[in-house]
Amino acid sequence: MEDLNIKQLTLALRTIAEEKNLPEETVLEVIEQAIAAAWRRDNGTREQLVRASLNINSGTAVVSVVKTVVEEVENDVNQMSLDEAKTVDPAAELGSEVTVETHNVTTFGRVAAQTAKQVILQRLREAEREVVLAEFEDKIGTVVTGTIQRVEPRVVRIELGKAVGIMPQSEQIPGEYYGVGRRVKVYIKDIEREGRGPQLILSRGNEEFVRFLFSQEVPEMETGAVEIKAIAREAGRRTKLAVASALPGVDPVGTFVGGHGTRVQAVMNEIGEQEKIDIIPFEEDAAGFIANAMSPAEVLSVTVNEDEKRATVYVSEDQQSVAIGRAGQNVRLASRLTGYELDIEAKAAVKPAENKPRKNVEDSLFNAIEETAE
């Protein structure tokens, strides 16, 4: 048997809290979880709900076995009926938790002590990561620069100072090379707290990454002179941007493109030359907006069904393949950009009428010639 020295745990708690820059309450909670897990390993079953309480001042540890009060007991290891619960706690009610056993803990078996150690190490790592990631809460929705730490089959791990974030395959730019040690700009998408501890989710493949890159290149966005109304993106292939101006006389498309295309080129340098960017003017009129969104195809007319959020786009036969795009990409992005289901229909070009002389005029002419000949 190995003694559980509460004073040593208390001393270790304060040391760990200082070294890891963690609140003492957090470290105390971690150690209590470890004590509960170790006691359950020695004395209980895996399904039991066990809680431990470590009293730093008195140097004692108390373990409690808890059951939930339910109407119909399905698992008596962690559930109990209301009638049974009232014999333990008269104030018990359905849904409440009742302590059915308490134990003072002084010693652990060797295996249980090892279990406690593993739990402490694992929970401390999670707590430390949580504290570090809390610093990134206010950076969600921004772009930062990081260093690629490791490349795995489905995930790229990127170091951002103290924290390490992950860029899942779905958030990567297809075809982009990720080399260890390379510095890259990434969009901080979210902090995911499900599964195995908190994770910083990064992206280079989502629409907001492109929006942020343009905000760095187009100062007029900050002043409100121009804005991006909508973005539709298939990373590594094509992005469509609908832009508008709040000031009369300001060309929104030209503002985003920049002189000699410098602004849009700066964004393409970051996301890769293989990804094309269509910048189109936004219109309040749905038909006009849809026609613009179909760029580079030339549209003859658009019929809109507002009730079904559907529209039919009419193009000439030679523009049909351009309107649809490779593997349907152009019409798919235009649909996402505008929010309408789009159907493409080709119209045969109307041929100009030939200038044929009227038959009676021709007859009169021939008759006059014949009479003259006679």
PDB file of N, CA and C in Angstrom, residues 86-138:
ATOM      1  N   LYS A  86     -35.452   8.956  -0.040  1.00  0.00           N
ATOM      2  CA  LYS A  86     -35.984   9.711   1.105  1.00  0.00           C
ATOM      3  C   LYS A  86     -35.554   9.100   2.438  1.00  0.00           C
ATOM      4  N   THR A  87     -35.202   7.814   2.434  1.00  0.00           N
ATOM      5  CA  THR A  87     -34.699   7.209   3.669  1.00  0.00           C
ATOM      6  C   THR A  87     -33.292   7.716   3.981  1.00  0.00           C
ATOM      7  N   VAL A  88     -32.593   8.180   2.919  1.00  0.00           N
ATOM      8  CA  VAL A  88     -31.244   8.722   3.112  1.00  0.00           C
ATOM      9  C   VAL A  88     -31.298  10.226   3.324  1.00  0.00           C
ATOM     10  N   ASP A  89     -32.131  10.890   2.498  1.00  0.00           N
ATOM     11  CA  ASP A  89     -32.254  12.349   2.569  1.00  0.00           C
ATOM     12  C   ASP A  89     -33.724  12.710   2.388  1.00  0.00           C
ATOM     13  N   PRO A  90     -34.417  13.114   3.462  1.00  0.00           N
ATOM     14  CA  PRO A  90     -35.857  13.428   3.386  1.00  0.00           C
ATOM     15  C   PRO A  90     -36.174  14.520   2.356  1.00  0.00           C
ATOM     16  N   ALA A  91     -35.179  15.355   2.018  1.00  0.00           N
ATOM     17  CA  ALA A  91     -35.419  16.445   1.065  1.00  0.00           C
ATOM     18  C   ALA A  91     -35.210  16.015  -0.386  1.00  0.00           C
ATOM     19  N   ALA A  92     -34.908  14.735  -0.606  1.00  0.00           N
ATOM     20  CA  ALA A  92     -34.617  14.256  -1.971  1.00  0.00           C
ATOM     21  C   ALA A  92     -35.842  14.385  -2.857  1.00  0.00           C
ATOM     22  N   GLU A  93     -35.618  14.661  -4.134  1.00  0.00           N
ATOM     23  CA  GLU A  93     -36.696  14.732  -5.127  1.00  0.00           C
ATOM     24  C   GLU A  93     -36.164  14.190  -6.451  1.00  0.00           C
ATOM     25  N   LEU A  94     -37.073  13.927  -7.383  1.00  0.00           N
ATOM     26  CA  LEU A  94     -36.686  13.368  -8.677  1.00  0.00           C
ATOM     27  C   LEU A  94     -35.680  14.280  -9.385  1.00  0.00           C
ATOM     28  N   GLY A  95     -34.607  13.666  -9.884  1.00  0.00           N
ATOM     29  CA  GLY A  95     -33.585  14.436 -10.597  1.00  0.00           C
ATOM     30  C   GLY A  95     -32.453  14.908  -9.711  1.00  0.00           C
ATOM     31  N   SER A  96     -32.646  14.865  -8.394  1.00  0.00           N
ATOM     32  CA  SER A  96     -31.580  15.316  -7.487  1.00  0.00           C
ATOM     33  C   SER A  96     -30.555  14.207  -7.271  1.00  0.00           C
ATOM     34  N   GLU A  97     -29.423  14.567  -6.683  1.00  0.00           N
ATOM     35  CA  GLU A  97     -28.375  13.590  -6.392  1.00  0.00           C
ATOM     36  C   GLU A  97     -28.276  13.405  -4.883  1.00  0.00           C
ATOM     37  N   VAL A  98     -28.103  12.149  -4.470  1.00  0.00           N
ATOM     38  CA  VAL A  98     -28.059  11.821  -3.049  1.00  0.00           C
ATOM     39  C   VAL A  98     -26.770  11.075  -2.750  1.00  0.00           C
ATOM     40  N   THR A  99     -26.083  11.500  -1.701  1.00  0.00           N
ATOM     41  CA  THR A  99     -24.854  10.815  -1.275  1.00  0.00           C
ATOM     42  C   THR A  99     -25.230   9.593  -0.453  1.00  0.00           C
ATOM     43  N   VAL A 100     -24.789   8.429  -0.924  1.00  0.00           N
ATOM     44  CA  VAL A 100     -25.173   7.184  -0.249  1.00  0.00           C
ATOM     45  C   VAL A 100     -24.037   6.604   0.585  1.00  0.00           C
ATOM     46  N   GLU A 101     -22.798   6.992   0.297  1.00  0.00           N
ATOM     47  CA  GLU A 101     -21.654   6.495   1.074  1.00  0.00           C
ATOM     48  C   GLU A 101     -20.620   7.612   1.180  1.00  0.00           C
ATOM     49  N   THR A 102     -19.896   7.643   2.292  1.00  0.00           N
ATOM     50  CA  THR A 102     -18.734   8.534   2.428  1.00  0.00           C
ATOM     51  C   THR A 102     -17.589   7.738   3.038  1.00  0.00           C
ATOM     52  N   HIS A 103     -16.374   8.045   2.592  1.00  0.00           N
ATOM     53  CA  HIS A 103     -15.197   7.313   3.073  1.00  0.00           C
ATOM     54  C   HIS A 103     -14.044   8.292   3.246  1.00  0.00           C
ATOM     55  N   ASN A 104     -13.375   8.191   4.369  1.00  0.00           N
ATOM     56  CA  ASN A 104     -12.124   8.932   4.551  1.00  0.00           C
ATOM     57  C   ASN A 104     -11.010   8.145   3.870  1.00  0.00           C
ATOM     58  N   VAL A 105     -10.252   8.817   3.024  1.00  0.00           N
ATOM     59  CA  VAL A 105      -9.204   8.146   2.257  1.00  0.00           C
ATOM     60  C   VAL A 105      -7.846   8.456   2.864  1.00  0.00           C
ATOM     61  N   THR A 106      -7.099   7.389   3.157  1.00  0.00           N
ATOM     62  CA  THR A 106      -5.744   7.590   3.691  1.00  0.00           C
ATOM     63  C   THR A 106      -4.701   6.872   2.844  1.00  0.00           C
ATOM     64  N   THR A 107      -5.085   5.723   2.271  1.00  0.00           N
ATOM     65  CA  THR A 107      -4.110   4.943   1.493  1.00  0.00           C
ATOM     66  C   THR A 107      -4.718   4.455   0.185  1.00  0.00           C
ATOM     67  N   PHE A 108      -3.824   4.202  -0.764  1.00  0.00           N
ATOM     68  CA  PHE A 108      -4.212   3.629  -2.050  1.00  0.00           C
ATOM     69  C   PHE A 108      -3.350   2.406  -2.316  1.00  0.00           C
ATOM     70  N   GLY A 109      -3.894   1.472  -3.095  1.00  0.00           N
ATOM     71  CA  GLY A 109      -3.076   0.380  -3.599  1.00  0.00           C
ATOM     72  C   GLY A 109      -2.159   0.913  -4.697  1.00  0.00           C
ATOM     73  N   ARG A 110      -1.165   0.128  -5.065  1.00  0.00           N
ATOM     74  CA  ARG A 110      -0.163   0.580  -6.040  1.00  0.00           C
ATOM     75  C   ARG A 110      -0.808   0.934  -7.384  1.00  0.00           C
ATOM     76  N   VAL A 111      -1.722   0.085  -7.877  1.00  0.00           N
ATOM     77  CA  VAL A 111      -2.368   0.319  -9.175  1.00  0.00           C
ATOM     78  C   VAL A 111      -3.241   1.569  -9.118  1.00  0.00           C
ATOM     79  N   ALA A 112      -3.971   1.740  -7.980  1.00  0.00           N
ATOM     80  CA  ALA A 112      -4.831   2.909  -7.831  1.00  0.00           C
ATOM     81  C   ALA A 112      -4.016   4.197  -7.771  1.00  0.00           C
ATOM     82  N   ALA A 113      -2.856   4.129  -7.101  1.00  0.00           N
ATOM     83  CA  ALA A 113      -1.980   5.304  -7.024  1.00  0.00           C
ATOM     84  C   ALA A 113      -1.487   5.686  -8.418  1.00  0.00           C
ATOM     85  N   GLN A 114      -1.185   4.657  -9.238  1.00  0.00           N
ATOM     86  CA  GLN A 114      -0.766   4.907 -10.618  1.00  0.00           C
ATOM     87  C   GLN A 114      -1.903   5.542 -11.417  1.00  0.00           C
ATOM     88  N   THR A 115      -3.128   5.071 -11.170  1.00  0.00           N
ATOM     89  CA  THR A 115      -4.309   5.646 -11.827  1.00  0.00           C
ATOM     90  C   THR A 115      -4.440   7.130 -11.475  1.00  0.00           C
ATOM     91  N   ALA A 116      -4.253   7.452 -10.194  1.00  0.00           N
ATOM     92  CA  ALA A 116      -4.342   8.839  -9.745  1.00  0.00           C
ATOM     93  C   ALA A 116      -3.309   9.711 -10.456  1.00  0.00           C
ATOM     94  N   LYS A 117      -2.100   9.185 -10.589  1.00  0.00           N
ATOM     95  CA  LYS A 117      -1.029   9.933 -11.248  1.00  0.00           C
ATOM     96  C   LYS A 117      -1.381  10.215 -12.704  1.00  0.00           C
ATOM     97  N   GLN A 118      -1.897   9.195 -13.415  1.00  0.00           N
ATOM     98  CA  GLN A 118      -2.263   9.368 -14.816  1.00  0.00           C
ATOM     99  C   GLN A 118      -3.377  10.392 -14.978  1.00  0.00           C
ATOM    100  N   VAL A 119      -4.376  10.324 -14.094  1.00  0.00           N
ATOM    101  CA  VAL A 119      -5.492  11.273 -14.161  1.00  0.00           C
ATOM    102  C   VAL A 119      -4.994  12.697 -13.934  1.00  0.00           C
ATOM    103  N   ILE A 120      -4.104  12.872 -12.950  1.00  0.00           N
ATOM    104  CA  ILE A 120      -3.577  14.209 -12.654  1.00  0.00           C
ATOM    105  C   ILE A 120      -2.836  14.773 -13.860  1.00  0.00           C
ATOM    106  N   LEU A 121      -1.966  13.964 -14.469  1.00  0.00           N
ATOM    107  CA  LEU A 121      -1.196  14.435 -15.627  1.00  0.00           C
ATOM    108  C   LEU A 121      -2.107  14.804 -16.795  1.00  0.00           C
ATOM    109  N   GLN A 122      -3.099  13.937 -17.055  1.00  0.00           N
ATOM    110  CA  GLN A 122      -4.005  14.189 -18.182  1.00  0.00           C
ATOM    111  C   GLN A 122      -4.851  15.433 -17.940  1.00  0.00           C
ATOM    112  N   ARG A 123      -5.444  15.519 -16.757  1.00  0.00           N
ATOM    113  CA  ARG A 123      -6.325  16.658 -16.459  1.00  0.00           C
ATOM    114  C   ARG A 123      -5.544  17.974 -16.389  1.00  0.00           C
ATOM    115  N   LEU A 124      -4.303  17.907 -15.910  1.00  0.00           N
ATOM    116  CA  LEU A 124      -3.490  19.124 -15.846  1.00  0.00           C
ATOM    117  C   LEU A 124      -3.165  19.633 -17.251  1.00  0.00           C
ATOM    118  N   ARG A 125      -2.868  18.687 -18.160  1.00  0.00           N
ATOM    119  CA  ARG A 125      -2.607  19.094 -19.543  1.00  0.00           C
ATOM    120  C   ARG A 125      -3.826  19.782 -20.146  1.00  0.00           C
ATOM    121  N   GLU A 126      -5.019  19.199 -19.884  1.00  0.00           N
ATOM    122  CA  GLU A 126      -6.252  19.787 -20.407  1.00  0.00           C
ATOM    123  C   GLU A 126      -6.513  21.163 -19.786  1.00  0.00           C
ATOM    124  N   ALA A 127      -6.279  21.272 -18.469  1.00  0.00           N
ATOM    125  CA  ALA A 127      -6.509  22.545 -17.788  1.00  0.00           C
ATOM    126  C   ALA A 127      -5.539  23.618 -18.286  1.00  0.00           C
ATOM    127  N   GLU A 128      -4.282  23.204 -18.491  1.00  0.00           N
ATOM    128  CA  GLU A 128      -3.276  24.144 -18.985  1.00  0.00           C
ATOM    129  C   GLU A 128      -3.649  24.630 -20.382  1.00  0.00           C
ATOM    130  N   ARG A 129      -4.098  23.690 -21.235  1.00  0.00           N
ATOM    131  CA  ARG A 129      -4.494  24.063 -22.590  1.00  0.00           C
ATOM    132  C   ARG A 129      -5.705  25.001 -22.561  1.00  0.00           C
ATOM    133  N   GLU A 130      -6.619  24.742 -21.640  1.00  0.00           N
ATOM    134  CA  GLU A 130      -7.807  25.596 -21.515  1.00  0.00           C
ATOM    135  C   GLU A 130      -7.423  27.024 -21.152  1.00  0.00           C
ATOM    136  N   VAL A 131      -6.478  27.175 -20.220  1.00  0.00           N
ATOM    137  CA  VAL A 131      -6.030  28.506 -19.809  1.00  0.00           C
ATOM    138  C   VAL A 131      -5.360  29.232 -20.975  1.00  0.00           C
ATOM    139  N   VAL A 132      -4.520  28.502 -21.721  1.00  0.00           N
ATOM    140  CA  VAL A 132      -3.831  29.104 -22.872  1.00  0.00           C
ATOM    141  C   VAL A 132      -4.840  29.521 -23.936  1.00  0.00           C
ATOM    142  N   LEU A 133      -5.801  28.615 -24.223  1.00  0.00           N
ATOM    143  CA  LEU A 133      -6.767  28.907 -25.275  1.00  0.00           C
ATOM    144  C   LEU A 133      -7.712  30.038 -24.887  1.00  0.00           C
ATOM    145  N   ALA A 134      -7.918  30.242 -23.582  1.00  0.00           N
ATOM    146  CA  ALA A 134      -8.779  31.343 -23.142  1.00  0.00           C
ATOM    147  C   ALA A 134      -8.241  32.681 -23.635  1.00  0.00           C
ATOM    148  N   GLU A 135      -6.903  32.752 -23.830  1.00  0.00           N
ATOM    149  CA  GLU A 135      -6.303  33.981 -24.336  1.00  0.00           C
ATOM    150  C   GLU A 135      -6.710  34.241 -25.786  1.00  0.00           C
ATOM    151  N   PHE A 136      -7.174  33.192 -26.483  1.00  0.00           N
ATOM    152  CA  PHE A 136      -7.540  33.337 -27.893  1.00  0.00           C
ATOM    153  C   PHE A 136      -9.034  33.585 -28.086  1.00  0.00           C
ATOM    154  N   GLU A 137      -9.790  33.606 -26.981  1.00  0.00           N
ATOM    155  CA  GLU A 137     -11.243  33.818 -27.098  1.00  0.00           C
ATOM    156  C   GLU A 137     -11.565  35.086 -27.874  1.00  0.00           C
ATOM    157  N   ASP A 138     -10.831  36.174 -27.567  1.00  0.00           N
ATOM    158  CA  ASP A 138     -11.124  37.450 -28.231  1.00  0.00           C
ATOM    159  C   ASP A 138     -10.478  37.552 -29.610  1.00  0.00           C
TER     160      ASP A 138
END
